[in-house]
Amino acid sequence: MPRILAAFTGASARTLRLLGTALLLTGCSQPSTLQEIRDEGVLHVITRTAPSIYVETEDGPTGYDYELAKLFANELGVKLRIRVADDNTEILSVLDKNYAHLGMLGLSSQPDTIGQYHTVATGITAQSILVYNRDVERPESLKDLAGKPLHVVADSNHEHRLTKARGETAELQWQVHPGLDAAGVLSRVESGEFPYAMVSSNELDLNHVFYPMVKEAFAVGEPGELAWFFPAAQDESLAKAARQFLDTLEADGTLAQIAERFYGHLDRLNYVGARTFMHHVENRLPKYESLFRDYARDFNMDWRLLAAIGYQESHWRPNAVSPTGVRGLMMLTRNTASHIGINNRLDAEESIQGGAKYFRIVHEKIPERIPEPDRTWFALASYNVGFGHLEDARRLTEGAGKDPDRWMDVKEFLPLLAQKEWYTKTRFGYARGHEPVIYVQNIRRYYDVLARLNEPATPAPEQEEQIVQMEESQKAGVLSDRLKPDEKLRAGLPAELGMIPPTL
């Protein structure tokens, strides 16, 4: 490994030759990559900022790949050290120089990468999706794009698939944008600057709500499993260990649970809903934001979650009234309001205070053994359908041999509470069980948007200066621990959106 050799930079070539001869004579061999990592006590990872991979939040780093890497480092008994690069081009350059143990790029293995890197699939399947601005004509196939500009990010799976498709459509052309990420491309499709573009389906799912003028046309090529990339200069010991570890996570259900955490709530906000929500964020939320912040702090919860609940309940309308008699911005029932000491449900401040207090009560009823974020999802479901019906669904889940402490399992059984053959077997009987599932999914989506819009981005230094810092730290045997958090490279996002959201 380069950092091992770097320790000998002051030695003469003759000294290194003598050392090599001594090693041969004593029968010592170079340790495997896996052994080197365990000896050093650090797993060095190079990645980029993207909601599908890695993001930094006020609560710490998160992201699908990051969570897997953190578990993998724990399994190896070493520290995880993350280095954030500007884009996939830089990540591949670092891997080519063998300056990191693995790269998280959000790419699948392609024929032209075979032999260049070791790869290990991470459990997420993605396709290249052709997207277009709503104001231009919808293309039915790539042939409709002959002679028209198509835009893609650099070092993506899209270029390989487009090159393959050019065999049938010779006039197909595209422009690569090294300085943009998926969000940057989508923002330009949104504005109409790029009429047509190609993005990965998983990144489209995570970003689509922010770009309601972007429409999906069709998929290009076959789906592929996204993978971790390992330098070809390494032996395969680390890649083999990663493959075995991820196989174990798949077998025990952990992989599916992490996937649900990041992708399980992304299908509930359509074009109209997204446009309406963004309009209300601008025109209604400012009237109540300070109240959400104050009472969320009083009851030890995230104000953005409290605001998301309020939007799901009433679209932030303090005089909202339902046919069943629940009313107010947080849509409290008369009994609930009386129980928690709220006199006027139509008063915005009282309603928000009551909603925060009631959610805290509900949250504390969920068993402490259930880890976050599932405990919050259960609390939201209970807030909507009632604790008794939630417990009924959890018992049905357990009876079917699934885990009653995992939201991804219980949400499959909640809708059964509306079916006679099932609710007659429960303690609390009939419930419109599909509603809490949609309720939780919507709130998770609203929360994501609010988190993204309210997480300030940190300006990045000049890229060239940071590349020098990276190389210097690597040559010294350290990947990034000398650099402060605000010195890390970040992928570009539209300035008005700020930081990518933490997905609970």
Short mmCIF file of C-alpha atoms in Angstrom, two decimals:
data_model
loop_
_atom_site.label_atom_id
_atom_site.label_comp_id
_atom_site.label_asym_id
_atom_site.label_seq_id
_atom_site.Cartn_x
_atom_site.Cartn_y
_atom_site.Cartn_z
CA MET A 1 0.00 0.00 0.00
CA PRO A 2 1.31 3.52 -0.75
CA ARG A 3 0.97 4.67 2.86
CA ILE A 4 3.21 1.79 3.99
CA LEU A 5 5.88 2.79 1.51
CA ALA A 6 5.42 6.43 2.49
CA ALA A 7 6.91 5.67 5.89
CA PHE A 8 10.18 5.02 4.17
CA THR A 9 10.35 8.23 2.10
CA GLY A 10 13.53 9.29 3.90
CA ALA A 11 15.31 6.03 3.22
CA SER A 12 17.61 5.54 0.29
CA ALA A 13 16.83 3.18 -2.55
CA ARG A 14 19.75 1.02 -1.37
CA THR A 15 18.23 0.78 2.12
CA LEU A 16 14.87 -0.28 0.68
CA ARG A 17 16.56 -2.93 -1.48
CA LEU A 18 18.39 -4.28 1.56
CA LEU A 19 15.13 -4.32 3.51
CA GLY A 20 13.42 -6.22 0.72
CA THR A 21 16.27 -8.75 0.62
CA ALA A 22 16.04 -9.19 4.38
CA LEU A 23 12.31 -9.85 4.17
CA LEU A 24 12.88 -12.49 1.51
CA LEU A 25 15.63 -14.15 3.52
CA THR A 26 13.52 -14.25 6.68
CA GLY A 27 10.57 -15.68 4.79
CA CYS A 28 8.26 -12.76 5.68
CA SER A 29 5.52 -11.88 3.24
CA GLN A 30 3.49 -8.70 2.82
CA PRO A 31 0.29 -8.82 4.90
CA SER A 32 -3.06 -8.91 3.13
CA THR A 33 -5.11 -5.74 2.72
CA LEU A 34 -7.50 -6.95 5.38
CA GLN A 35 -4.66 -7.56 7.82
CA GLU A 36 -3.16 -4.13 7.08
CA ILE A 37 -6.49 -2.51 7.95
CA ARG A 38 -6.72 -4.41 11.21
CA ASP A 39 -3.12 -3.56 12.06
CA GLU A 40 -3.68 0.15 11.35
CA GLY A 41 -7.11 0.13 12.99
CA VAL A 42 -8.69 2.29 10.26
CA LEU A 43 -10.88 1.64 7.21
CA HIS A 44 -10.31 4.47 4.70
CA VAL A 45 -13.33 5.24 2.52
CA ILE A 46 -13.62 7.79 -0.30
CA THR A 47 -17.12 8.92 -1.29
CA ARG A 48 -19.19 11.85 -2.51
CA THR A 49 -22.11 13.75 -1.03
CA ALA A 50 -25.44 12.40 -2.22
CA PRO A 51 -28.61 11.41 -0.35
CA SER A 52 -28.24 7.89 -1.74
CA ILE A 53 -24.67 7.52 -0.44
CA TYR A 54 -23.44 9.89 2.25
CA VAL A 55 -24.62 13.16 3.78
CA GLU A 56 -23.54 15.19 6.78
CA THR A 57 -26.30 16.48 9.05
CA GLU A 58 -26.52 18.30 12.35
CA ASP A 59 -27.06 14.88 13.93
CA GLY A 60 -23.98 13.41 12.27
CA PRO A 61 -23.30 11.62 8.98
CA THR A 62 -25.83 9.30 7.41
CA GLY A 63 -26.72 7.73 4.06
CA TYR A 64 -27.38 4.20 2.81
CA ASP A 65 -23.79 3.36 1.89
CA TYR A 66 -22.43 5.16 4.94
CA GLU A 67 -24.57 3.11 7.30
CA LEU A 68 -23.34 -0.09 5.68
CA ALA A 69 -19.72 1.06 5.83
CA LYS A 70 -20.09 1.97 9.50
CA LEU A 71 -21.42 -1.50 10.29
CA PHE A 72 -18.64 -3.07 8.23
CA ALA A 73 -15.95 -1.13 10.09
CA ASN A 74 -17.50 -2.21 13.39
CA GLU A 75 -17.46 -5.80 12.21
CA LEU A 76 -13.74 -5.47 11.40
CA GLY A 77 -13.10 -3.82 14.76
CA VAL A 78 -11.60 -0.67 13.21
CA LYS A 79 -12.43 3.02 12.89
CA LEU A 80 -14.21 4.32 9.82
CA ARG A 81 -12.53 7.32 8.23
CA ILE A 82 -14.54 9.06 5.50
CA ARG A 83 -13.08 11.36 2.86
CA VAL A 84 -15.60 13.36 0.81
CA ALA A 85 -14.59 13.95 -2.81
CA ASP A 86 -16.06 16.32 -5.34
CA ASP A 87 -17.37 13.72 -7.76
CA ASN A 88 -16.94 10.19 -9.08
CA THR A 89 -14.03 11.25 -11.30
CA GLU A 90 -12.03 12.17 -8.23
CA ILE A 91 -13.06 9.01 -6.37
CA LEU A 92 -11.88 6.81 -9.24
CA SER A 93 -8.61 8.74 -9.37
CA VAL A 94 -8.03 8.12 -5.67
CA LEU A 95 -8.81 4.42 -6.10
CA ASP A 96 -6.50 4.18 -9.12
CA LYS A 97 -3.69 5.53 -6.93
CA ASN A 98 -4.63 3.07 -4.18
CA TYR A 99 -5.09 5.94 -1.73
CA ALA A 100 -8.24 4.51 -0.13
CA HIS A 101 -9.49 1.06 0.78
CA LEU A 102 -12.86 1.39 -0.93
CA GLY A 103 -14.94 3.90 -2.86
CA MET A 104 -18.68 4.54 -2.55
CA LEU A 105 -19.79 6.06 -5.87
CA GLY A 106 -23.39 5.01 -6.41
CA LEU A 107 -22.39 3.07 -9.54
CA SER A 108 -22.88 -0.48 -10.72
CA SER A 109 -20.08 -2.53 -12.20
CA GLN A 110 -19.77 -2.21 -15.98
CA PRO A 111 -17.83 -4.30 -18.51
CA ASP A 112 -15.18 -1.58 -18.86
CA THR A 113 -14.48 -1.64 -15.09
CA ILE A 114 -13.79 -5.37 -14.93
CA GLY A 115 -10.14 -5.82 -14.10
CA GLN A 116 -9.78 -2.20 -13.01
CA TYR A 117 -11.53 -2.60 -9.67
CA HIS A 118 -12.87 -5.27 -7.37
CA THR A 119 -16.60 -4.66 -6.82
CA VAL A 120 -19.14 -5.81 -4.24
CA ALA A 121 -22.89 -5.29 -4.72
CA THR A 122 -24.60 -3.34 -1.92
CA GLY A 123 -28.21 -4.44 -2.33
CA ILE A 124 -29.68 -1.47 -4.23
CA THR A 125 -30.72 -1.90 -7.86
CA ALA A 126 -30.87 1.13 -10.14
CA GLN A 127 -31.51 2.00 -13.79
CA SER A 128 -30.68 4.92 -16.01
CA ILE A 129 -33.83 7.03 -16.36
CA LEU A 130 -34.48 9.51 -19.17
CA VAL A 131 -36.10 12.64 -17.69
CA TYR A 132 -37.43 15.76 -19.38
CA ASN A 133 -38.95 19.12 -18.59
CA ARG A 134 -42.74 19.13 -18.52
CA ASP A 135 -42.89 21.91 -21.09
CA VAL A 136 -41.15 19.89 -23.83
CA GLU A 137 -42.50 16.96 -25.79
CA ARG A 138 -42.25 13.60 -24.09
CA PRO A 139 -39.84 11.28 -25.92
CA GLU A 140 -41.01 7.70 -26.37
CA SER A 141 -37.58 6.22 -27.08
CA LEU A 142 -33.96 7.24 -27.61
CA LYS A 143 -34.70 7.50 -31.33
CA ASP A 144 -36.85 10.56 -30.54
CA LEU A 145 -33.72 12.24 -29.14
CA ALA A 146 -31.66 11.89 -32.32
CA GLY A 147 -29.96 15.23 -32.87
CA LYS A 148 -31.21 16.65 -29.57
CA PRO A 149 -28.92 17.42 -26.63
CA LEU A 150 -28.97 14.97 -23.73
CA HIS A 151 -27.18 15.77 -20.47
CA VAL A 152 -25.47 13.39 -18.01
CA VAL A 153 -23.07 13.58 -15.08
CA ALA A 154 -19.49 12.42 -15.52
CA ASP A 155 -18.27 8.89 -14.72
CA SER A 156 -21.76 7.46 -14.46
CA ASN A 157 -23.39 4.27 -15.70
CA HIS A 158 -25.34 6.35 -18.22
CA GLU A 159 -22.46 6.86 -20.64
CA HIS A 160 -21.90 3.13 -20.98
CA ARG A 161 -25.60 2.53 -21.65
CA LEU A 162 -25.81 5.39 -24.13
CA THR A 163 -22.72 4.17 -25.98
CA LYS A 164 -24.34 0.77 -26.29
CA ALA A 165 -27.60 2.35 -27.52
CA ARG A 166 -25.74 4.36 -30.15
CA GLY A 167 -25.43 1.15 -32.15
CA GLU A 168 -29.13 1.49 -32.99
CA THR A 169 -29.35 5.30 -32.97
CA ALA A 170 -26.21 6.70 -34.58
CA GLU A 171 -27.40 10.30 -34.26
CA LEU A 172 -27.63 10.01 -30.48
CA GLN A 173 -25.48 12.61 -28.72
CA TRP A 174 -24.96 13.67 -25.14
CA GLN A 175 -23.05 16.18 -23.10
CA VAL A 176 -21.13 15.22 -19.97
CA HIS A 177 -21.04 17.67 -17.03
CA PRO A 178 -18.11 16.93 -14.70
CA GLY A 179 -19.05 19.75 -12.32
CA LEU A 180 -22.62 18.58 -11.67
CA ASP A 181 -24.20 15.85 -9.59
CA ALA A 182 -27.67 14.35 -10.08
CA ALA A 183 -29.32 17.19 -8.15
CA GLY A 184 -27.51 19.75 -10.28
CA VAL A 185 -28.67 18.08 -13.48
CA LEU A 186 -32.26 17.82 -12.22
CA SER A 187 -32.31 21.49 -11.23
CA ARG A 188 -31.39 22.43 -14.79
CA VAL A 189 -34.09 20.17 -16.20
CA GLU A 190 -36.49 21.85 -13.77
CA SER A 191 -35.55 25.31 -15.07
CA GLY A 192 -35.69 24.21 -18.70
CA GLU A 193 -31.97 24.79 -19.31
CA PHE A 194 -31.62 21.05 -19.94
CA PRO A 195 -34.70 19.79 -21.81
CA TYR A 196 -33.52 16.16 -21.55
CA ALA A 197 -31.18 14.39 -19.13
CA MET A 198 -30.37 10.99 -17.70
CA VAL A 199 -30.11 10.18 -14.00
CA SER A 200 -30.05 7.03 -11.87
CA SER A 201 -33.44 5.82 -10.70
CA ASN A 202 -32.46 5.76 -7.02
CA GLU A 203 -31.16 9.34 -7.14
CA LEU A 204 -34.29 10.41 -9.00
CA ASP A 205 -36.44 8.82 -6.30
CA LEU A 206 -34.60 10.69 -3.56
CA ASN A 207 -34.60 14.06 -5.34
CA HIS A 208 -37.76 14.10 -7.44
CA VAL A 209 -39.93 15.93 -4.90
CA PHE A 210 -37.69 18.99 -5.17
CA TYR A 211 -38.11 19.21 -8.94
CA PRO A 212 -41.82 18.89 -9.81
CA MET A 213 -41.26 20.17 -13.37
CA VAL A 214 -39.14 17.09 -14.09
CA LYS A 215 -40.96 14.14 -15.63
CA GLU A 216 -39.80 10.56 -16.10
CA ALA A 217 -39.92 9.22 -19.65
CA PHE A 218 -38.43 5.71 -19.75
CA ALA A 219 -35.58 3.54 -18.52
CA VAL A 220 -32.49 2.85 -20.60
CA GLY A 221 -30.68 -0.46 -20.31
CA GLU A 222 -31.09 -3.20 -17.76
CA PRO A 223 -31.15 -2.56 -14.00
CA GLY A 224 -27.84 -3.04 -12.24
CA GLU A 225 -26.83 -3.52 -8.62
CA LEU A 226 -24.93 -0.59 -7.17
CA ALA A 227 -21.55 -1.59 -5.77
CA TRP A 228 -18.60 -0.64 -3.64
CA PHE A 229 -15.37 -0.28 -5.62
CA PHE A 230 -11.98 -1.51 -4.36
CA PRO A 231 -8.59 -0.68 -5.94
CA ALA A 232 -7.26 -3.35 -8.26
CA ALA A 233 -3.86 -2.90 -6.60
CA GLN A 234 -5.29 -4.48 -3.45
CA ASP A 235 -5.61 -8.19 -3.04
CA GLU A 236 -9.18 -9.44 -2.75
CA SER A 237 -9.17 -10.05 1.00
CA LEU A 238 -11.08 -6.86 1.86
CA ALA A 239 -13.58 -7.24 -0.99
CA LYS A 240 -14.18 -10.85 0.04
CA ALA A 241 -14.76 -9.82 3.66
CA ALA A 242 -17.17 -7.07 2.53
CA ARG A 243 -19.08 -9.51 0.33
CA GLN A 244 -19.45 -12.01 3.16
CA PHE A 245 -20.52 -9.26 5.56
CA LEU A 246 -23.19 -7.88 3.23
CA ASP A 247 -24.43 -11.42 2.54
CA THR A 248 -24.90 -11.81 6.29
CA LEU A 249 -26.83 -8.52 6.50
CA GLU A 250 -29.05 -9.68 3.66
CA ALA A 251 -29.70 -13.03 5.30
CA ASP A 252 -30.69 -11.58 8.68
CA GLY A 253 -32.87 -8.80 7.20
CA THR A 254 -30.66 -5.88 8.24
CA LEU A 255 -29.94 -4.90 4.64
CA ALA A 256 -33.64 -4.70 3.81
CA GLN A 257 -34.30 -2.65 6.93
CA ILE A 258 -31.62 -0.10 6.04
CA ALA A 259 -32.98 0.07 2.49
CA GLU A 260 -36.48 0.74 3.87
CA ARG A 261 -35.08 3.49 6.04
CA PHE A 262 -33.77 5.42 3.05
CA TYR A 263 -36.09 4.36 0.23
CA GLY A 264 -39.29 3.12 1.87
CA HIS A 265 -41.20 6.40 1.83
CA LEU A 266 -40.48 7.89 -1.58
CA ASP A 267 -43.64 7.08 -3.53
CA ARG A 268 -46.19 9.24 -1.75
CA LEU A 269 -45.64 12.77 -3.11
CA ASN A 270 -46.77 13.33 -6.69
CA TYR A 271 -46.38 16.38 -8.92
CA VAL A 272 -49.38 18.25 -7.58
CA GLY A 273 -48.54 17.39 -3.98
CA ALA A 274 -44.94 18.52 -4.38
CA ARG A 275 -45.89 21.83 -5.98
CA THR A 276 -48.52 22.47 -3.31
CA PHE A 277 -46.17 21.62 -0.49
CA MET A 278 -43.41 23.91 -1.76
CA HIS A 279 -45.94 26.71 -2.16
CA HIS A 280 -47.09 26.25 1.42
CA VAL A 281 -43.51 26.13 2.68
CA GLU A 282 -43.04 29.61 1.24
CA ASN A 283 -46.39 31.11 2.15
CA ARG A 284 -47.72 29.35 5.26
CA LEU A 285 -44.81 27.87 7.17
CA PRO A 286 -43.17 31.24 8.05
CA LYS A 287 -46.26 32.15 10.11
CA TYR A 288 -45.83 29.11 12.36
CA GLU A 289 -42.17 28.14 12.15
CA SER A 290 -41.20 29.82 15.43
CA LEU A 291 -44.03 27.99 17.21
CA PHE A 292 -42.92 24.65 15.78
CA ARG A 293 -39.35 25.38 16.89
CA ASP A 294 -40.32 26.52 20.40
CA TYR A 295 -42.67 23.67 21.27
CA ALA A 296 -40.52 21.02 19.60
CA ARG A 297 -37.68 22.17 21.82
CA ASP A 298 -39.94 22.08 24.89
CA PHE A 299 -40.88 18.47 24.17
CA ASN A 300 -37.48 17.31 22.94
CA MET A 301 -38.30 16.60 19.32
CA ASP A 302 -37.14 17.80 15.92
CA TRP A 303 -39.16 20.86 14.91
CA ARG A 304 -39.12 19.74 11.29
CA LEU A 305 -40.82 16.49 12.27
CA LEU A 306 -43.44 18.42 14.25
CA ALA A 307 -44.00 20.72 11.26
CA ALA A 308 -44.28 17.71 8.95
CA ILE A 309 -46.97 16.23 11.20
CA GLY A 310 -48.80 19.56 11.12
CA TYR A 311 -48.68 19.69 7.35
CA GLN A 312 -49.96 16.14 6.99
CA GLU A 313 -52.80 16.92 9.39
CA SER A 314 -54.01 20.27 8.08
CA HIS A 315 -51.67 21.72 5.47
CA TRP A 316 -50.82 24.25 8.21
CA ARG A 317 -54.38 25.61 8.39
CA PRO A 318 -55.27 26.56 11.99
CA ASN A 319 -59.02 26.55 11.32
CA ALA A 320 -59.11 23.11 9.64
CA VAL A 321 -62.09 20.92 10.64
CA SER A 322 -62.73 17.34 9.55
CA PRO A 323 -66.16 15.67 9.13
CA THR A 324 -65.36 13.51 12.18
CA GLY A 325 -64.84 16.50 14.43
CA VAL A 326 -61.06 16.69 14.73
CA ARG A 327 -59.90 20.24 14.24
CA GLY A 328 -57.10 22.73 14.29
CA LEU A 329 -53.64 22.89 12.78
CA MET A 330 -52.65 19.58 14.44
CA MET A 331 -56.18 18.12 14.04
CA LEU A 332 -56.67 17.09 17.66
CA THR A 333 -59.78 15.23 18.78
CA ARG A 334 -61.88 16.73 21.55
CA ASN A 335 -60.87 13.93 23.94
CA THR A 336 -57.17 14.30 23.16
CA ALA A 337 -57.28 18.07 23.60
CA SER A 338 -59.06 17.69 26.93
CA HIS A 339 -56.59 15.04 28.09
CA ILE A 340 -53.54 17.21 27.39
CA GLY A 341 -55.07 20.48 28.62
CA ILE A 342 -55.80 22.28 25.33
CA ASN A 343 -58.82 24.60 25.53
CA ASN A 344 -59.03 26.08 22.02
CA ARG A 345 -58.10 23.66 19.26
CA LEU A 346 -58.46 26.39 16.62
CA ASP A 347 -55.75 28.51 18.20
CA ALA A 348 -52.55 27.77 16.25
CA GLU A 349 -50.21 28.05 19.23
CA GLU A 350 -52.35 25.86 21.50
CA SER A 351 -52.76 23.31 18.73
CA ILE A 352 -49.02 23.08 18.01
CA GLN A 353 -48.26 22.84 21.72
CA GLY A 354 -50.88 20.12 22.06
CA GLY A 355 -49.57 18.21 19.06
CA ALA A 356 -46.01 18.25 20.39
CA LYS A 357 -47.13 17.17 23.87
CA TYR A 358 -49.34 14.40 22.51
CA PHE A 359 -46.64 13.07 20.18
CA ARG A 360 -44.21 12.93 23.11
CA ILE A 361 -46.75 10.95 25.14
CA VAL A 362 -47.32 8.56 22.23
CA HIS A 363 -43.60 8.21 21.55
CA GLU A 364 -42.91 7.26 25.16
CA LYS A 365 -45.48 4.45 24.95
CA ILE A 366 -43.49 2.74 22.18
CA PRO A 367 -41.14 0.17 23.77
CA GLU A 368 -37.67 1.58 24.38
CA ARG A 369 -36.06 -1.57 22.95
CA ILE A 370 -37.19 -0.48 19.46
CA PRO A 371 -34.33 1.55 17.98
CA GLU A 372 -34.69 4.76 16.03
CA PRO A 373 -35.90 5.60 13.51
CA ASP A 374 -38.44 2.77 13.76
CA ARG A 375 -39.59 3.94 17.17
CA THR A 376 -40.56 7.28 15.62
CA TRP A 377 -42.38 5.58 12.73
CA PHE A 378 -44.37 3.51 15.24
CA ALA A 379 -45.15 6.65 17.24
CA LEU A 380 -46.42 8.39 14.11
CA ALA A 381 -48.62 5.41 13.25
CA SER A 382 -49.95 5.38 16.80
CA TYR A 383 -50.59 9.14 16.62
CA ASN A 384 -52.73 8.45 13.56
CA VAL A 385 -54.54 5.17 14.21
CA GLY A 386 -54.19 4.73 17.98
CA PHE A 387 -51.83 2.68 20.12
CA GLY A 388 -54.25 -0.24 20.47
CA HIS A 389 -54.59 -0.78 16.71
CA LEU A 390 -50.83 -0.47 16.30
CA GLU A 391 -50.36 -3.18 18.93
CA ASP A 392 -52.89 -5.36 17.09
CA ALA A 393 -50.85 -5.02 13.90
CA ARG A 394 -47.64 -5.81 15.77
CA ARG A 395 -49.21 -8.97 17.19
CA LEU A 396 -50.34 -10.02 13.69
CA THR A 397 -46.79 -9.37 12.47
CA GLU A 398 -45.31 -11.54 15.20
CA GLY A 399 -47.86 -14.27 14.56
CA ALA A 400 -46.75 -14.42 10.93
CA GLY A 401 -43.16 -15.00 11.98
CA LYS A 402 -41.95 -11.48 11.23
CA ASP A 403 -40.42 -8.86 13.50
CA PRO A 404 -42.99 -6.75 15.41
CA ASP A 405 -40.24 -4.25 16.28
CA ARG A 406 -39.47 -3.38 12.66
CA TRP A 407 -41.60 -0.83 10.85
CA MET A 408 -40.87 -2.40 7.48
CA ASP A 409 -42.59 -5.61 8.69
CA VAL A 410 -45.46 -4.07 10.65
CA LYS A 411 -46.50 -1.73 7.83
CA GLU A 412 -47.36 -4.83 5.77
CA PHE A 413 -49.87 -5.95 8.40
CA LEU A 414 -51.54 -2.66 9.33
CA PRO A 415 -53.77 -2.70 6.20
CA LEU A 416 -55.11 -6.11 7.27
CA LEU A 417 -56.96 -4.39 10.11
CA ALA A 418 -59.54 -3.33 7.53
CA GLN A 419 -60.28 -6.94 6.53
CA LYS A 420 -62.81 -8.94 8.53
CA GLU A 421 -60.85 -12.17 8.42
CA TRP A 422 -58.05 -10.40 10.26
CA TYR A 423 -59.59 -7.71 12.49
CA THR A 424 -61.96 -10.22 14.10
CA LYS A 425 -58.85 -11.88 15.53
CA THR A 426 -57.60 -8.67 17.15
CA ARG A 427 -58.33 -7.01 20.47
CA PHE A 428 -59.34 -3.58 19.17
CA GLY A 429 -61.07 -4.68 15.97
CA TYR A 430 -61.54 -2.79 12.73
CA ALA A 431 -59.30 0.06 11.65
CA ARG A 432 -58.54 1.70 8.32
CA GLY A 433 -55.07 0.27 8.54
CA HIS A 434 -53.80 1.56 5.22
CA GLU A 435 -54.12 5.14 6.49
CA PRO A 436 -51.28 5.04 9.06
CA VAL A 437 -48.97 3.53 6.45
CA ILE A 438 -49.63 6.40 4.05
CA TYR A 439 -49.58 8.85 6.96
CA VAL A 440 -46.08 7.79 8.03
CA GLN A 441 -44.75 7.75 4.48
CA ASN A 442 -46.05 11.24 3.78
CA ILE A 443 -44.61 12.68 6.97
CA ARG A 444 -41.25 11.09 6.27
CA ARG A 445 -41.25 12.76 2.85
CA TYR A 446 -42.29 16.15 4.21
CA TYR A 447 -39.62 15.86 6.87
CA ASP A 448 -36.98 15.15 4.22
CA VAL A 449 -37.94 18.28 2.32
CA LEU A 450 -37.96 20.49 5.41
CA ALA A 451 -34.64 19.09 6.55
CA ARG A 452 -33.10 19.79 3.17
CA LEU A 453 -34.44 23.32 2.98
CA ASN A 454 -33.36 24.16 6.51
CA GLU A 455 -29.91 22.58 6.66
CA PRO A 456 -27.41 25.31 5.67
CA ALA A 457 -24.68 24.26 3.28
CA THR A 458 -21.07 24.85 4.20
CA PRO A 459 -19.06 26.59 1.45
CA ALA A 460 -16.22 24.47 0.14
CA PRO A 461 -12.65 25.67 -0.45
CA GLU A 462 -11.06 25.58 -3.86
CA GLN A 463 -11.04 22.06 -5.27
CA GLU A 464 -7.41 22.18 -6.39
CA GLU A 465 -6.22 23.17 -2.91
CA GLN A 466 -8.13 20.29 -1.37
CA ILE A 467 -6.77 17.75 -3.80
CA VAL A 468 -3.28 18.85 -2.73
CA GLN A 469 -4.32 18.48 0.91
CA MET A 470 -5.69 15.02 0.20
CA GLU A 471 -2.54 13.84 -1.53
CA GLU A 472 -0.29 15.29 1.19
CA SER A 473 -2.28 13.62 3.94
CA GLN A 474 -2.30 10.32 2.06
CA LYS A 475 1.45 10.44 1.50
CA ALA A 476 1.88 11.04 5.21
CA GLY A 477 -0.10 7.90 5.94
CA VAL A 478 -3.31 9.71 6.94
CA LEU A 479 -6.30 10.04 4.66
CA SER A 480 -8.18 13.01 6.10
CA ASP A 481 -8.02 13.37 9.85
CA ARG A 482 -5.95 16.57 9.64
CA LEU A 483 -8.75 18.29 7.73
CA LYS A 484 -11.56 19.97 9.58
CA PRO A 485 -15.18 19.04 8.70
CA ASP A 486 -15.74 22.34 6.89
CA GLU A 487 -12.70 21.69 4.70
CA LYS A 488 -14.21 18.60 3.07
CA LEU A 489 -15.15 18.62 -0.57
CA ARG A 490 -18.86 18.75 -1.36
CA ALA A 491 -20.78 18.00 -4.51
CA GLY A 492 -22.64 21.00 -5.90
CA LEU A 493 -26.34 21.54 -5.21
CA PRO A 494 -28.64 24.36 -6.23
CA ALA A 495 -27.80 27.15 -3.77
CA GLU A 496 -31.42 27.66 -2.77
CA LEU A 497 -31.73 24.07 -1.54
CA GLY A 498 -28.78 24.00 0.80
CA MET A 499 -27.64 20.74 2.36
CA ILE A 500 -29.08 17.37 1.40
CA PRO A 501 -31.51 16.08 4.02
CA PRO A 502 -30.89 13.47 6.66
CA THR A 503 -33.26 10.62 5.98
CA LEU A 504 -34.37 9.28 9.36
#
